[in-house]
C-alpha cells in the first residue's frame, strides 16, 4: 500500500510539474520522494556533481564592533570568522550567506564554495545572523528581524571585502544565500540598492522561506507533532533514537553533535517518517535555542537569564539550556521580539511586524527585477500552501523550481548546480 | 609497582586541580536580580527527569578543564597531529592505528575475561595471534578480513557491567569526557597495560615515551571531534549528556553479549 502511494505521489509530482512549469531540465530525477527523506538524506555520491578535492581558502576574522566587550561565558568567541575562496585571476565575487544557525564553514557551505570556485568565482562566505558567533560579534540588536539582520550582514560583508580586497581582483559583485540566507539576501540586495557599496549584478535565492514566521512554525511543529506521547516524552523518544543509531554506527564520536553529522549517522538507519520529521524539527529548535540564549546574554538578560546576573566560564548553564530548548522561535517572537520592537516604534502592530518578515513585503522590488534568480523545490518542507505559486509568479522566468528534493536535499544534483552557476554567470536560458 | 606509580602520577595532579577548583558554578551577581520572563520553575515540572541533568558535582572544575582542553587542543595537540598527518601518507597512518589497536588487545582481553565474556576473549586472542603473525606485528588487521571483529572493552565498562554507577561526571584535562567510574577504569587499564602490555615487554624509557607519544597522536588523529563544532553555547552540556548516554548504551551492550 505504502509503495503504491509513493509511486502515485511520484507520478503525480512529475505530471504536475511538466504541465505547470518547464524550467528544470527534463532529465531531472531525484531518488527521494518523501520530502523529509529528501531533506535529510544526501544524494548518493555517484549522482552528485563532481567537485575538486582542494581549493584555495583564506580564513580571517572581522570585528564590526571592536569596542564590544565579549561576556566571559563566551570565552571562545573572538571576532567573526569568514572565508575567502579565491581565483588567481580577475573574476566575479559571490557573497554567500549561510542558512539558519549555520557557520560559514558547515559542510554545505564548503561544498557550495567548491561549486562556485569551479564555476570561476571568488567566494566570501558569511555566517548566518542566527548563529551564536554572529550574535556575539556582529549583531547590533536582537537577531531575527530581516531588515535589521540585513544591515548587520551588510556591515560584515563590507568589512570582509575590505580585508581581502588586496588579495583578489574583482570584476563584479554577486550575492547568494540558501534557506534563511536566501531570504536575507533579498533584504541585503534591497539595502545595497540604496547604499551602492557593491551594486550586485545578480542575486540568487536558494530555497528561501516566503514568510519566516510560517516557516519556523512549520519546522517547530515537525518536532512537537512527531514525538510520540508529546514533548513530555521527549527524553524517552530521544534515548530510543539514540540507541537505534548506536546499534548501527560503529564509530561513535562526540563529533556527532551537530545537525549535519546527526543526519549522517541517522541516515544509516531505516528511519520512520515521523522520526525524520522530528529530527528536522529538533535541529531547528536547537538552533533557535542557541540563538535566543546568546541574544539574551548579549542584551543584558531578562528573557531566560535573570537581569544583573553575570555568567562566567565556570557557571553552570544546565538550567538555562533546559529552558532554552523548551523555547521555540515563535515563543521568542511573541514574548520578546515583538514587544521589544513595539517599545521602539509606538503603534507597531504584530501584523505589521510579521509583514516585514516576508518576501511579500519586497514584492514590488523583486517582481520583474531581472537581477534576481530563485531556486526552489515544490516539496520544500519550509513552505506552506500557495508559496510555490506565489514565488513562481514573482520570479517568473528566473525561477528554477524542481519537483522534489525537500529542503535543499538536491542542492548538489547536477541539474540544480547548473541552474545555480548558470544564473550567476548570466548564462541562463 | 611501576604501574601503580604511573597511575598515581596521573591521578595526583588531577586531585590537586579538583581541590583548587572548588571554584563556583554560580554566576556573579551585579545588582538586584529579577526573575527572567521564562523561568525554569514554570517550564519544568518538579521531579521531571531531563537528560541534560547529569550528576556533575565538580562542575566548576570540569568547565575549567574543558576550557583548558580547548586551548590545549587548538594550540598544541591538533597542530602536532596535523604535522603528523602532513608527513605520513594515509596508508601508513592506518598501519600505525592497526598496530596500536593490536597492542591494545591486552586490555580488551582482560576486560572480556573479567566480564566472563569467553567468546569475546576467544576472539580477542585469535585476533592478536593472527594480526601479530600474518598481520606482521599488527600492522595489518587481517583478522577483521576473516570476520573477527574487535571486541572493544575497558575496565569502566566492566565496572558498569557489574552494576557500578557512573558517579559524577568528570572532564579530565587532556583526556576529555569521563566520570568517576570510567576514570577508575582508565587507571586500572593503564596499570594493566603497564604490567602486561608493550611497556612491560620492552623495558626502555625511550620506547615508553615514543609509544605513549604515538599513542596520543594516533588517538587524536582518529577522533573527529572538534571543539566549538556544535556552534552551541551549550556544547559542554551536550557532550556531557551524549557521553553519559553512550557509556550507558555500551554497558547495556556488554550485558546483551553474554
Short mmCIF file of N, CA and C in Angstrom, two decimals, chain B residues 49-168:
data_model
loop_
_atom_site.label_atom_id
_atom_site.label_comp_id
_atom_site.label_asym_id
_atom_site.label_seq_id
_atom_site.Cartn_x
_atom_site.Cartn_y
_atom_site.Cartn_z
N UNK B 49 12.39 14.15 34.95
CA UNK B 49 13.80 13.98 34.59
C UNK B 49 14.10 14.69 33.28
N UNK B 50 15.33 15.15 33.15
CA UNK B 50 15.75 15.76 31.90
C UNK B 50 17.14 15.23 31.60
N UNK B 51 17.35 14.78 30.36
CA UNK B 51 18.63 14.13 30.08
C UNK B 51 19.82 15.08 30.13
N UNK B 52 19.54 16.39 30.14
CA UNK B 52 20.66 17.32 30.29
C UNK B 52 21.15 17.39 31.74
N UNK B 53 20.28 16.93 32.65
CA UNK B 53 20.65 16.92 34.07
C UNK B 53 21.49 15.69 34.37
N UNK B 54 22.82 15.85 34.32
CA UNK B 54 23.72 14.74 34.63
C UNK B 54 24.43 15.12 35.93
N UNK B 55 24.61 14.13 36.81
CA UNK B 55 25.29 14.43 38.08
C UNK B 55 26.68 14.97 37.79
N UNK B 56 26.94 16.16 38.29
CA UNK B 56 28.18 16.85 37.96
C UNK B 56 28.63 17.64 39.20
N UNK B 57 29.19 16.90 40.19
CA UNK B 57 29.49 17.53 41.48
C UNK B 57 30.64 18.52 41.42
N UNK B 58 31.54 18.36 40.45
CA UNK B 58 32.69 19.27 40.38
C UNK B 58 32.62 20.08 39.09
N UNK B 59 31.41 20.58 38.81
CA UNK B 59 31.18 21.25 37.53
C UNK B 59 32.12 22.43 37.29
N UNK B 60 32.40 23.17 38.36
CA UNK B 60 33.30 24.32 38.21
C UNK B 60 34.65 23.87 37.68
N UNK B 61 35.21 22.82 38.30
CA UNK B 61 36.48 22.27 37.83
C UNK B 61 36.34 21.75 36.39
N UNK B 62 35.26 21.02 36.15
CA UNK B 62 35.07 20.41 34.83
C UNK B 62 35.02 21.46 33.72
N UNK B 63 34.33 22.54 33.99
CA UNK B 63 34.22 23.59 32.96
C UNK B 63 35.58 24.26 32.73
N UNK B 64 36.33 24.42 33.83
CA UNK B 64 37.68 24.96 33.71
C UNK B 64 38.55 24.02 32.88
N UNK B 65 38.41 22.75 33.15
CA UNK B 65 39.18 21.74 32.45
C UNK B 65 38.78 21.70 30.97
N UNK B 66 37.51 21.88 30.72
CA UNK B 66 37.01 21.92 29.34
C UNK B 66 37.66 23.08 28.58
N UNK B 67 37.72 24.20 29.26
CA UNK B 67 38.32 25.39 28.66
C UNK B 67 39.81 25.14 28.38
N UNK B 68 40.49 24.54 29.37
CA UNK B 68 41.91 24.19 29.19
C UNK B 68 42.07 23.26 27.97
N UNK B 69 41.21 22.27 27.90
CA UNK B 69 41.32 21.30 26.79
C UNK B 69 41.12 21.97 25.43
N UNK B 70 40.24 22.95 25.39
CA UNK B 70 40.00 23.67 24.14
C UNK B 70 41.30 24.33 23.67
N UNK B 71 41.97 25.03 24.59
CA UNK B 71 43.22 25.72 24.20
C UNK B 71 44.32 24.71 23.90
N UNK B 72 44.39 23.68 24.73
CA UNK B 72 45.42 22.64 24.51
C UNK B 72 45.24 22.02 23.11
N UNK B 73 44.00 21.71 22.80
CA UNK B 73 43.71 21.07 21.51
C UNK B 73 44.01 22.01 20.35
N UNK B 74 43.60 23.26 20.53
CA UNK B 74 43.71 24.25 19.46
C UNK B 74 45.17 24.60 19.16
N UNK B 75 45.96 24.79 20.23
CA UNK B 75 47.30 25.35 20.04
C UNK B 75 48.44 24.34 20.17
N UNK B 76 48.15 23.12 20.65
CA UNK B 76 49.24 22.16 20.75
C UNK B 76 48.89 20.81 20.13
N UNK B 77 47.83 20.22 20.67
CA UNK B 77 47.52 18.84 20.28
C UNK B 77 47.26 18.73 18.78
N UNK B 78 46.28 19.48 18.27
CA UNK B 78 45.94 19.34 16.85
C UNK B 78 47.02 19.83 15.90
N UNK B 79 47.73 20.92 16.24
CA UNK B 79 48.85 21.27 15.35
C UNK B 79 49.87 20.13 15.22
N UNK B 80 50.16 19.44 16.34
CA UNK B 80 51.09 18.30 16.28
C UNK B 80 50.50 17.20 15.40
N UNK B 81 49.21 16.91 15.61
CA UNK B 81 48.55 15.86 14.83
C UNK B 81 48.51 16.24 13.35
N UNK B 82 48.30 17.54 13.07
CA UNK B 82 48.29 17.98 11.67
C UNK B 82 49.65 17.78 11.02
N UNK B 83 50.71 18.03 11.81
CA UNK B 83 52.07 17.81 11.32
C UNK B 83 52.27 16.34 10.98
N UNK B 84 51.82 15.50 11.89
CA UNK B 84 51.90 14.04 11.68
C UNK B 84 51.15 13.64 10.41
N UNK B 85 49.94 14.19 10.25
CA UNK B 85 49.13 13.85 9.07
C UNK B 85 49.76 14.37 7.79
N UNK B 86 50.49 15.48 7.91
CA UNK B 86 51.14 16.06 6.74
C UNK B 86 52.32 15.19 6.29
N UNK B 87 53.08 14.71 7.28
CA UNK B 87 54.27 13.91 6.96
C UNK B 87 53.89 12.50 6.49
N UNK B 88 52.94 11.90 7.20
CA UNK B 88 52.63 10.48 6.95
C UNK B 88 51.63 10.31 5.82
N UNK B 89 51.90 9.39 4.89
CA UNK B 89 50.86 9.04 3.93
C UNK B 89 49.70 8.35 4.66
N UNK B 90 48.47 8.52 4.14
CA UNK B 90 47.30 7.93 4.80
C UNK B 90 47.47 6.44 5.06
N UNK B 91 48.11 5.78 4.12
CA UNK B 91 48.27 4.32 4.24
C UNK B 91 49.08 3.98 5.50
N UNK B 92 50.15 4.73 5.71
CA UNK B 92 50.98 4.46 6.89
C UNK B 92 50.26 4.83 8.18
N UNK B 93 49.45 5.90 8.12
CA UNK B 93 48.68 6.28 9.31
C UNK B 93 47.79 5.11 9.75
N UNK B 94 47.18 4.47 8.75
CA UNK B 94 46.31 3.34 9.08
C UNK B 94 47.10 2.17 9.66
N UNK B 95 48.33 2.00 9.17
CA UNK B 95 49.17 0.90 9.71
C UNK B 95 49.49 1.17 11.18
N UNK B 96 49.80 2.42 11.50
CA UNK B 96 50.08 2.79 12.90
C UNK B 96 48.85 2.51 13.76
N UNK B 97 47.67 2.92 13.24
CA UNK B 97 46.44 2.71 14.01
C UNK B 97 46.22 1.22 14.25
N UNK B 98 46.43 0.41 13.22
CA UNK B 98 46.22 -1.03 13.37
C UNK B 98 47.19 -1.61 14.41
N UNK B 99 48.45 -1.17 14.35
CA UNK B 99 49.45 -1.70 15.27
C UNK B 99 49.09 -1.34 16.71
N UNK B 100 48.64 -0.10 16.91
CA UNK B 100 48.27 0.32 18.26
C UNK B 100 47.05 -0.44 18.75
N UNK B 101 46.09 -0.64 17.85
CA UNK B 101 44.92 -1.44 18.23
C UNK B 101 45.34 -2.85 18.63
N UNK B 102 46.31 -3.39 17.92
CA UNK B 102 46.76 -4.75 18.22
C UNK B 102 47.37 -4.82 19.61
N UNK B 103 48.18 -3.82 19.95
CA UNK B 103 48.77 -3.80 21.29
C UNK B 103 47.70 -3.58 22.36
N UNK B 104 46.63 -2.87 21.96
CA UNK B 104 45.55 -2.59 22.92
C UNK B 104 44.69 -3.82 23.19
N UNK B 105 44.89 -4.90 22.46
CA UNK B 105 44.06 -6.10 22.68
C UNK B 105 44.24 -6.65 24.09
N UNK B 106 45.36 -6.28 24.73
CA UNK B 106 45.63 -6.81 26.07
C UNK B 106 44.53 -6.39 27.06
N UNK B 107 44.10 -5.11 26.98
CA UNK B 107 43.04 -4.69 27.91
C UNK B 107 41.68 -5.22 27.44
N UNK B 108 41.51 -5.35 26.11
CA UNK B 108 40.26 -5.96 25.65
C UNK B 108 40.13 -7.38 26.20
N UNK B 109 41.27 -8.10 26.23
CA UNK B 109 41.25 -9.48 26.71
C UNK B 109 40.94 -9.54 28.20
N UNK B 110 41.69 -8.75 29.00
CA UNK B 110 41.46 -8.83 30.45
C UNK B 110 40.01 -8.44 30.78
N UNK B 111 39.49 -7.43 30.10
CA UNK B 111 38.13 -7.00 30.44
C UNK B 111 37.06 -7.96 29.94
N UNK B 112 37.27 -8.56 28.78
CA UNK B 112 36.33 -9.59 28.34
C UNK B 112 36.32 -10.75 29.33
N UNK B 113 37.52 -11.11 29.81
CA UNK B 113 37.61 -12.20 30.78
C UNK B 113 36.89 -11.82 32.07
N UNK B 114 37.13 -10.58 32.53
CA UNK B 114 36.50 -10.17 33.79
C UNK B 114 34.99 -10.11 33.68
N UNK B 115 34.50 -9.91 32.46
CA UNK B 115 33.03 -9.92 32.29
C UNK B 115 32.53 -11.33 31.98
N UNK B 116 33.42 -12.31 32.04
CA UNK B 116 33.10 -13.70 31.66
C UNK B 116 32.53 -13.80 30.26
N UNK B 117 32.96 -12.88 29.42
CA UNK B 117 32.57 -12.96 28.01
C UNK B 117 33.63 -13.80 27.30
N UNK B 118 33.48 -15.13 27.41
CA UNK B 118 34.53 -16.04 26.93
C UNK B 118 34.64 -15.99 25.41
N UNK B 119 33.49 -15.79 24.76
CA UNK B 119 33.52 -15.71 23.31
C UNK B 119 34.34 -14.49 22.87
N UNK B 120 34.06 -13.37 23.53
CA UNK B 120 34.79 -12.13 23.24
C UNK B 120 36.28 -12.31 23.50
N UNK B 121 36.60 -12.99 24.61
CA UNK B 121 38.00 -13.22 24.97
C UNK B 121 38.67 -14.10 23.91
N UNK B 122 37.95 -15.13 23.49
CA UNK B 122 38.48 -16.05 22.46
C UNK B 122 38.77 -15.31 21.17
N UNK B 123 37.81 -14.48 20.75
CA UNK B 123 38.00 -13.71 19.51
C UNK B 123 39.22 -12.79 19.66
N UNK B 124 39.33 -12.17 20.84
CA UNK B 124 40.44 -11.24 21.06
C UNK B 124 41.79 -11.96 20.96
N UNK B 125 41.88 -13.15 21.58
CA UNK B 125 43.13 -13.92 21.50
C UNK B 125 43.43 -14.29 20.04
N UNK B 126 42.41 -14.78 19.34
CA UNK B 126 42.61 -15.16 17.93
C UNK B 126 43.06 -13.96 17.11
N UNK B 127 42.41 -12.83 17.36
CA UNK B 127 42.78 -11.63 16.61
C UNK B 127 44.24 -11.26 16.87
N UNK B 128 44.64 -11.36 18.13
CA UNK B 128 46.01 -10.97 18.48
C UNK B 128 47.02 -11.89 17.80
N UNK B 129 46.71 -13.19 17.82
CA UNK B 129 47.64 -14.17 17.22
C UNK B 129 47.71 -13.95 15.71
N UNK B 130 46.54 -13.83 15.08
CA UNK B 130 46.51 -13.67 13.61
C UNK B 130 47.20 -12.37 13.20
N UNK B 131 46.84 -11.27 13.86
CA UNK B 131 47.40 -9.98 13.46
C UNK B 131 48.89 -9.85 13.77
N UNK B 132 49.33 -10.49 14.86
CA UNK B 132 50.75 -10.40 15.21
C UNK B 132 51.61 -11.23 14.25
N UNK B 133 51.03 -12.26 13.67
CA UNK B 133 51.80 -13.12 12.75
C UNK B 133 51.53 -12.75 11.30
N UNK B 134 50.35 -13.16 10.80
CA UNK B 134 50.01 -12.88 9.39
C UNK B 134 49.95 -11.36 9.16
N UNK B 135 49.47 -10.65 10.17
CA UNK B 135 49.35 -9.19 10.08
C UNK B 135 50.66 -8.47 10.36
N UNK B 136 51.77 -9.18 10.39
CA UNK B 136 53.11 -8.62 10.62
C UNK B 136 53.14 -7.64 11.81
N UNK B 137 53.10 -8.22 12.98
CA UNK B 137 53.21 -7.40 14.19
C UNK B 137 52.04 -6.43 14.35
N UNK B 138 50.90 -6.77 13.74
CA UNK B 138 49.71 -5.95 13.93
C UNK B 138 49.58 -4.79 12.96
N UNK B 139 50.52 -4.71 12.00
CA UNK B 139 50.45 -3.59 11.05
C UNK B 139 49.22 -3.69 10.14
N UNK B 140 48.76 -4.90 9.91
CA UNK B 140 47.55 -5.09 9.11
C UNK B 140 46.52 -5.87 9.93
N UNK B 141 45.27 -5.41 9.88
CA UNK B 141 44.22 -6.10 10.62
C UNK B 141 43.65 -7.21 9.73
N UNK B 142 44.41 -8.31 9.64
CA UNK B 142 43.97 -9.43 8.80
C UNK B 142 42.78 -10.16 9.42
N UNK B 143 42.72 -10.15 10.76
CA UNK B 143 41.65 -10.87 11.45
C UNK B 143 40.28 -10.29 11.08
N UNK B 144 40.23 -8.99 10.89
CA UNK B 144 38.96 -8.35 10.54
C UNK B 144 38.48 -8.87 9.19
N UNK B 145 39.45 -9.04 8.27
CA UNK B 145 39.09 -9.58 6.95
C UNK B 145 38.55 -10.98 7.05
N UNK B 146 38.95 -11.69 8.12
CA UNK B 146 38.45 -13.05 8.32
C UNK B 146 37.14 -13.04 9.10
N UNK B 147 36.62 -11.84 9.39
CA UNK B 147 35.32 -11.75 10.06
C UNK B 147 35.40 -11.68 11.57
N UNK B 148 36.62 -11.50 12.11
CA UNK B 148 36.73 -11.39 13.57
C UNK B 148 36.75 -9.90 13.96
N UNK B 149 35.62 -9.45 14.49
CA UNK B 149 35.51 -8.03 14.83
C UNK B 149 36.15 -7.74 16.18
N UNK B 150 36.71 -6.56 16.31
CA UNK B 150 37.37 -6.16 17.53
C UNK B 150 36.38 -6.15 18.70
N UNK B 151 36.73 -6.75 19.81
CA UNK B 151 35.84 -6.84 20.98
C UNK B 151 36.26 -5.78 22.00
N UNK B 152 36.01 -4.53 21.64
CA UNK B 152 36.49 -3.42 22.48
C UNK B 152 35.82 -3.43 23.85
N UNK B 153 36.62 -3.51 24.88
CA UNK B 153 36.12 -3.42 26.26
C UNK B 153 37.13 -2.64 27.08
N UNK B 154 36.63 -1.96 28.10
CA UNK B 154 37.57 -1.34 29.02
C UNK B 154 37.06 -1.55 30.44
N UNK B 155 37.88 -1.19 31.41
CA UNK B 155 37.54 -1.51 32.79
C UNK B 155 36.35 -0.68 33.29
N UNK B 156 36.15 0.50 32.71
CA UNK B 156 34.96 1.28 33.05
C UNK B 156 33.71 0.50 32.67
N UNK B 157 33.73 -0.13 31.52
CA UNK B 157 32.59 -0.94 31.08
C UNK B 157 32.43 -2.17 31.97
N UNK B 158 33.57 -2.75 32.38
CA UNK B 158 33.50 -3.92 33.26
C UNK B 158 32.84 -3.55 34.58
N UNK B 159 33.25 -2.41 35.14
CA UNK B 159 32.62 -1.95 36.39
C UNK B 159 31.12 -1.72 36.18
N UNK B 160 30.79 -1.08 35.07
CA UNK B 160 29.38 -0.82 34.77
C UNK B 160 28.61 -2.12 34.57
N UNK B 161 29.28 -3.08 33.98
CA UNK B 161 28.68 -4.40 33.74
C UNK B 161 28.23 -5.03 35.05
N UNK B 162 29.02 -4.81 36.11
CA UNK B 162 28.66 -5.37 37.41
C UNK B 162 27.85 -4.39 38.26
N UNK B 163 27.30 -3.39 37.62
CA UNK B 163 26.33 -2.53 38.31
C UNK B 163 26.90 -1.32 39.01
N UNK B 164 28.19 -1.04 38.84
CA UNK B 164 28.75 0.17 39.45
C UNK B 164 28.14 1.40 38.77
N UNK B 165 27.63 2.30 39.56
CA UNK B 165 27.06 3.52 38.98
C UNK B 165 28.15 4.41 38.41
N UNK B 166 27.76 5.36 37.57
CA UNK B 166 28.78 6.15 36.87
C UNK B 166 29.47 7.16 37.79
N UNK B 167 28.82 7.51 38.90
CA UNK B 167 29.39 8.56 39.75
C UNK B 167 29.28 9.89 39.03
N UNK B 168 29.93 10.87 39.58
CA UNK B 168 29.82 12.20 38.98
C UNK B 168 30.56 12.26 37.65
#
